[in-house]
XYZ file of C-alpha atoms in Angstrom:
278
model
C 23.503 4.611 2.612
C 24.555 3.731 6.058
C 27.495 6.121 6.127
C 25.128 8.970 4.779
C 22.889 8.482 7.772
C 26.200 8.417 10.259
C 27.648 11.406 8.456
C 24.351 13.153 8.455
C 23.762 12.714 12.079
C 27.097 13.905 13.118
C 26.535 16.993 11.132
C 23.160 17.727 12.478
C 24.522 17.310 16.177
C 27.337 19.789 15.452
C 24.941 22.211 13.833
C 22.648 22.020 17.050
C 25.792 22.132 19.496
C 26.779 25.405 18.004
C 23.122 27.043 17.954
C 23.167 27.254 13.957
C 20.063 26.984 12.209
C 19.430 25.206 9.244
C 18.853 27.874 7.066
C 22.130 29.472 8.267
C 23.662 26.097 7.142
C 22.098 26.180 3.942
C 23.424 29.835 3.218
C 26.904 28.817 4.069
C 26.870 26.110 1.094
C 24.472 27.984 -1.053
C 21.866 25.622 -0.512
C 17.981 25.628 0.951
C 17.062 24.975 4.498
C 15.407 21.710 3.233
C 18.713 20.555 1.663
C 20.225 20.578 5.076
C 17.451 18.588 6.411
C 18.029 16.043 3.666
C 21.645 15.680 4.414
C 21.316 15.307 8.354
C 18.718 12.783 7.116
C 21.250 10.936 5.371
C 18.749 11.306 1.998
C 21.070 12.882 -0.264
C 24.817 12.570 -1.503
C 27.502 14.789 0.040
C 29.858 16.875 -1.854
C 33.562 17.429 -0.195
C 33.245 20.955 -0.474
C 29.936 21.454 1.282
C 30.997 19.144 4.200
C 34.275 21.374 4.382
C 32.084 24.481 4.527
C 29.864 23.135 7.238
C 32.853 21.866 9.405
C 34.127 25.210 8.973
C 31.028 26.911 10.062
C 30.574 24.540 13.037
C 34.104 25.446 14.297
C 35.526 22.181 13.499
C 39.278 23.161 13.145
C 41.181 19.926 14.337
C 42.752 18.360 11.363
C 42.136 14.837 12.626
C 38.491 15.123 13.163
C 38.057 17.075 9.946
C 40.059 14.335 8.252
C 37.623 11.541 9.743
C 34.595 13.306 8.847
C 35.640 13.967 5.121
C 36.653 10.159 4.860
C 33.110 9.337 6.103
C 31.665 11.695 3.404
C 33.631 9.918 0.574
C 32.631 6.478 1.979
C 28.996 7.792 2.216
C 28.537 7.824 -1.558
C 29.657 4.080 -2.264
C 27.069 1.786 -3.316
C 26.069 -1.348 -0.827
C 25.423 -4.948 -2.282
C 21.829 -4.322 -1.291
C 21.231 -1.842 -4.008
C 21.121 -4.757 -6.267
C 17.697 -5.775 -4.718
C 16.087 -2.271 -4.955
C 13.173 -3.770 -6.795
C 11.981 -5.959 -3.831
C 13.514 -3.633 -0.880
C 11.920 -0.414 -0.233
C 13.944 2.645 0.617
C 13.246 2.858 4.318
C 14.593 -0.854 4.833
C 17.576 -0.190 2.529
C 18.854 2.319 5.207
C 18.399 -0.596 8.114
C 20.168 -2.980 5.770
C 23.058 -0.565 5.450
C 23.087 0.258 9.408
C 23.176 -3.568 10.244
C 25.778 -4.383 7.947
C 28.047 -1.570 9.487
C 27.129 -2.473 13.002
C 29.383 -3.903 15.276
C 26.816 -4.990 18.067
C 23.074 -5.775 17.165
C 20.478 -6.190 20.069
C 17.146 -6.934 19.409
C 13.564 -7.884 20.872
C 11.286 -9.750 18.402
C 7.664 -10.872 18.967
C 5.906 -11.693 15.951
C 8.805 -13.577 14.103
C 11.954 -15.338 14.480
C 14.406 -12.687 13.693
C 15.463 -12.305 10.089
C 18.953 -12.930 10.652
C 18.296 -16.216 12.340
C 15.657 -17.472 9.892
C 15.818 -20.742 8.039
C 15.407 -20.536 4.281
C 12.021 -22.485 4.702
C 10.626 -20.293 7.272
C 11.783 -16.994 5.122
C 9.775 -18.715 2.070
C 6.588 -19.264 4.672
C 6.975 -15.776 6.141
C 7.419 -13.992 2.646
C 4.378 -15.416 0.884
C 2.239 -15.023 4.101
C 3.073 -11.320 3.935
C 2.702 -11.007 0.221
C 0.207 -13.396 -0.781
C -0.112 -11.827 -4.514
C 3.435 -11.479 -5.126
C 4.669 -13.585 -8.286
C 7.254 -16.350 -7.750
C 9.987 -14.619 -9.050
C 9.712 -11.641 -6.418
C 9.088 -14.147 -3.624
C 12.524 -16.146 -4.324
C 14.131 -12.513 -4.625
C 12.874 -11.400 -1.418
C 13.943 -14.913 0.178
C 17.541 -14.415 -1.362
C 17.572 -10.932 -0.113
C 17.278 -12.138 3.646
C 19.659 -15.355 3.082
C 22.198 -12.618 1.933
C 21.787 -10.621 5.080
C 22.362 -13.376 7.360
C 25.988 -14.031 5.873
C 26.895 -10.921 8.256
C 26.585 -13.175 11.254
C 29.499 -15.770 9.820
C 31.650 -13.142 8.146
C 35.013 -12.287 9.319
C 33.425 -8.848 10.825
C 30.434 -10.452 12.228
C 28.924 -8.282 14.880
C 27.929 -9.060 18.358
C 24.198 -10.235 18.163
C 22.103 -10.564 21.172
C 18.266 -11.451 20.383
C 15.569 -11.798 22.670
C 12.573 -13.696 21.315
C 9.473 -13.604 22.761
C 8.027 -16.966 23.244
C 4.742 -16.109 21.015
C 7.077 -15.888 17.928
C 8.330 -19.676 19.080
C 4.534 -20.913 18.862
C 3.256 -19.156 15.853
C 3.529 -21.365 12.884
C 4.868 -20.730 9.607
C 5.054 -23.268 6.888
C 3.630 -26.240 8.998
C 5.410 -28.418 12.011
C 8.232 -29.680 9.498
C 9.339 -25.850 8.989
C 8.740 -24.882 12.833
C 10.905 -27.801 13.810
C 13.580 -27.135 11.254
C 13.732 -23.644 12.480
C 13.734 -24.364 16.176
C 16.578 -26.884 15.754
C 18.311 -24.018 13.688
C 17.777 -21.560 16.487
C 19.505 -24.029 18.975
C 22.500 -24.620 16.718
C 23.164 -21.100 15.711
C 22.847 -19.993 19.451
C 26.048 -21.882 20.195
C 27.889 -19.329 18.014
C 30.438 -17.134 19.982
C 28.960 -14.041 18.513
C 25.352 -14.979 19.092
C 23.320 -14.566 22.338
C 19.562 -15.845 22.132
C 17.307 -15.400 25.146
C 13.389 -16.244 25.038
C 10.950 -14.052 26.932
C 8.682 -16.542 28.166
C 4.860 -16.654 28.656
C 4.996 -17.301 32.218
C 6.828 -14.152 33.301
C 4.021 -11.917 32.456
C 4.143 -8.356 31.147
C 7.758 -7.150 30.829
C 9.645 -4.347 29.421
C 9.026 -5.422 25.480
C 5.383 -4.065 25.913
C 5.902 -1.598 23.273
C 6.498 -4.248 20.712
C 9.782 -5.149 18.612
C 12.824 -3.218 18.565
C 16.227 -3.086 17.518
C 19.741 -1.266 18.888
C 22.596 -0.809 16.757
C 25.956 0.125 17.888
C 29.149 0.885 15.926
C 32.857 0.616 15.807
C 33.222 4.182 15.786
C 33.222 5.576 19.702
C 31.723 8.813 18.609
C 28.607 7.539 16.495
C 25.771 7.052 18.497
C 23.650 3.980 18.930
C 20.592 3.910 16.524
C 17.113 2.427 17.546
C 15.446 1.085 14.780
C 11.328 0.911 14.799
C 9.735 -0.849 11.826
C 6.105 -0.134 10.702
C 3.935 -1.360 7.749
C 5.187 0.892 5.220
C 8.209 2.931 6.970
C 10.500 2.995 9.791
C 11.651 5.107 12.607
C 15.569 5.497 13.262
C 16.056 7.398 16.535
C 19.261 8.532 17.691
C 18.728 11.306 20.309
C 20.622 10.681 23.591
C 17.399 10.749 25.800
C 15.207 8.566 23.410
C 18.048 5.685 23.114
C 18.572 5.806 26.647
C 14.722 4.458 27.215
C 15.303 1.696 24.831
C 18.518 1.089 26.468
C 17.012 0.714 29.744
C 13.935 -1.446 27.925
C 16.812 -3.876 26.485
C 18.815 -4.416 29.696
C 15.501 -5.435 31.646
C 14.645 -7.800 28.773
C 18.084 -9.353 29.124
C 17.729 -9.611 33.029
C 14.147 -10.975 33.053
C 14.355 -13.110 30.206
C 15.322 -17.115 30.279
C 19.285 -17.567 30.253
C 20.848 -18.665 27.159
C 21.092 -22.084 28.532
C 17.437 -22.267 29.657
C 16.365 -20.593 26.575
C 18.034 -23.515 24.346
C 16.449 -26.072 26.818
C 12.658 -24.455 25.906
C 13.595 -24.486 22.349
C 14.505 -28.274 22.418
C 11.269 -29.287 24.068
C 9.512 -27.126 21.487
C 10.802 -28.903 18.537
C 10.231 -32.234 19.889
C 6.566 -31.274 20.072
C 6.393 -29.529 16.760
């Protein structure tokens, strides 16, 4: 899924830079305008012939550039591990899990919860049961297992650089009772010592700040020609932004959150105080 999105994004930018309409692009591969739209959103599989024809239409003649995009097209049709959790994973979030797994850098601001990659198993269980109170036990356990599987990313050989800013509100909002919260706070202290993890807290006493619009995540990728993606989660869907001007606004907001939040050291001190009180 992630490769489909990245390839679709690349094809869209090439098409727009050449001033080609979706209708004309569709005609060139014997398809409809709507199929081009679905391809550019990463919602359909890619045929090598279609990609080759579109690259020719868009004037991509450099062999290395063509080969890179055709290789991405082949990879785009490979099924990710998360598809085995399709029974509890909505399609719009499958996209995010795929992007998360491919990212070399993840920057996030969270308000309501501790970030999913940093949650203890007990905290995950409390969050899932609160959010899905009618879900049968088996479904709850599947959802918990999925989140724990995602967390392996942070300790893998290709672990991304992960920089998270947690609003202090998330640290005071109890999930699962005081014992669970105490364990969660201690886990945050421990994992924040990892070299690829930077954790900051945005304290109450700072007042208004750059995260006023709510939680968001920015994903960066190792391929230099791939744009950053901003992820905005909603109750039943999500938005994926990759247009340069939109991403730039979130970039500025993230930089201000990093500047205005407590330093990693002071954040750990706050976490320690809260853990003692929990």
